[in-house]
């Protein structure tokens, strides 16, 4: 397996693990949290989907010749996301997961044919000058972080 295939596999398997974690939570707990300082599982799904659609994929496209997305303030991004969430109204879990699968599939397709030497080329991005390798690694980390958070809620809900 070459590096490109390995990266694609990691993006796919981390998504599958995330979705599996979501599926462990009983339906009646998806929109509530066991702790006031933590998001419910459905809100985590919404957040990851927003991140992948609004940040990860648009910035990945920079390495393929697209213009850089407009830089936004993190506070403004968080406020927009919270307003769009609107307490979960109009956000069926199945639709959010379908959107997440679609955006991750777009990422996987995008990186399919990138030559190895292009992975380390740094470009000015939202996080400063980073490589596409860094951005894909960040995407994996973010997915795994939220997978862990969901599994903790599932395991320790009492």
XYZ file of C-alpha atoms in Angstrom:
158
model
C 0.000 0.000 0.000
C 1.441 3.369 -0.940
C 1.295 6.499 1.213
C -1.657 8.011 -0.638
C -3.706 4.851 -0.133
C -2.688 4.731 3.527
C -3.822 8.336 4.072
C -7.107 7.637 2.352
C -7.589 4.539 4.471
C -6.939 6.513 7.657
C -9.491 9.156 6.712
C -12.034 6.428 5.951
C -11.373 4.264 9.000
C -11.366 7.199 11.429
C -14.768 8.217 10.061
C -16.057 4.661 10.413
C -14.832 4.575 14.028
C -16.508 7.918 14.726
C -19.822 6.748 13.281
C -19.568 3.443 15.159
C -19.072 5.411 18.400
C -22.159 7.522 17.628
C -24.176 4.355 17.031
C -23.303 3.045 20.504
C -25.231 5.843 22.191
C -28.900 5.041 22.848
C -31.218 7.191 20.752
C -32.746 8.863 23.801
C -29.313 10.199 24.801
C -28.163 11.597 21.448
C -29.424 15.120 22.061
C -28.629 15.329 25.776
C -25.367 15.298 27.648
C -24.485 13.640 30.920
C -22.522 16.769 31.911
C -23.519 20.395 31.491
C -20.035 21.321 30.276
C -20.063 18.785 27.413
C -21.891 18.706 24.119
C -24.405 15.956 23.427
C -23.408 13.405 20.794
C -25.613 14.964 18.101
C -23.950 18.340 18.680
C -20.521 16.720 18.290
C -21.652 15.209 14.980
C -22.871 18.635 13.868
C -19.583 20.251 14.922
C -17.415 17.705 13.116
C -19.541 18.043 9.992
C -19.264 21.846 10.084
C -15.508 21.654 10.586
C -15.052 19.252 7.687
C -17.329 21.250 5.352
C -16.274 24.771 6.295
C -12.624 24.379 7.241
C -10.891 21.073 6.430
C -12.092 20.499 2.858
C -11.888 24.123 1.668
C -8.343 24.441 3.004
C -7.333 21.056 1.521
C -8.338 22.392 -1.878
C -5.610 25.034 -1.583
C -3.026 22.366 -2.500
C -4.975 21.667 -5.682
C -4.997 25.221 -6.986
C -8.124 26.666 -5.395
C -7.956 30.097 -3.822
C -7.601 30.215 -0.071
C -10.922 30.396 1.721
C -11.556 33.660 3.539
C -9.904 33.710 6.930
C -12.410 33.949 9.720
C -12.186 34.577 13.407
C -12.537 31.451 15.551
C -14.989 33.189 17.859
C -17.148 34.197 14.913
C -16.947 30.655 13.523
C -18.060 29.220 16.866
C -20.930 31.698 17.131
C -22.070 30.936 13.576
C -21.920 27.219 14.247
C -23.887 27.583 17.492
C -26.521 29.716 15.744
C -26.758 27.159 12.927
C -27.126 24.371 15.500
C -30.107 26.109 17.097
C -30.520 23.532 19.820
C -30.601 20.685 17.314
C -33.812 21.814 15.648
C -33.985 20.555 12.081
C -30.842 18.433 12.367
C -31.779 14.754 12.128
C -28.804 12.598 13.050
C -29.073 10.517 9.871
C -28.844 13.651 7.714
C -25.840 14.958 9.631
C -24.048 11.617 9.292
C -24.822 11.517 5.559
C -23.369 15.014 5.181
C -20.289 13.975 7.138
C -19.816 10.881 4.974
C -20.136 13.003 1.818
C -17.588 15.604 2.853
C -15.124 12.959 3.999
C -15.585 11.120 0.672
C -14.755 14.378 -1.116
C -11.566 14.700 0.935
C -10.556 11.115 0.189
C -11.172 11.582 -3.533
C -9.278 14.870 -3.558
C -6.056 13.449 -2.160
C -6.118 10.269 -4.249
C -3.597 11.243 -6.903
C -1.380 13.744 -5.133
C 2.317 12.939 -5.609
C 4.291 12.215 -2.430
C 6.508 15.291 -2.801
C 3.476 17.607 -2.734
C 2.437 16.427 0.732
C 5.229 18.343 2.468
C 4.853 21.617 0.527
C 3.838 24.306 3.005
C 1.235 26.887 2.104
C -0.157 29.768 4.163
C -3.304 28.384 5.740
C -5.648 29.121 8.611
C -3.126 27.705 11.100
C -0.096 29.431 9.578
C 2.235 27.825 7.046
C 1.431 24.105 7.097
C 1.702 21.139 4.751
C -1.157 19.062 3.447
C 0.305 16.232 5.519
C -0.194 18.450 8.600
C -3.768 19.316 7.592
C -4.770 15.694 7.018
C -3.120 14.782 10.333
C -5.127 17.569 12.018
C -8.302 16.210 10.443
C -7.533 12.728 11.767
C -6.700 14.076 15.241
C -9.930 16.080 15.352
C -11.982 13.031 14.366
C -10.263 10.813 16.930
C -10.642 13.447 19.653
C -14.399 13.532 19.166
C -14.615 9.759 18.819
C -12.961 9.513 22.218
C -15.365 12.071 23.678
C -18.396 10.154 22.430
C -17.089 6.827 23.709
C -16.399 8.381 27.111
C -20.012 9.554 27.276
C -21.221 6.115 26.287
C -18.986 4.236 28.744
C -19.438 6.475 31.757
C -23.057 7.584 31.450
C -24.606 6.834 34.829
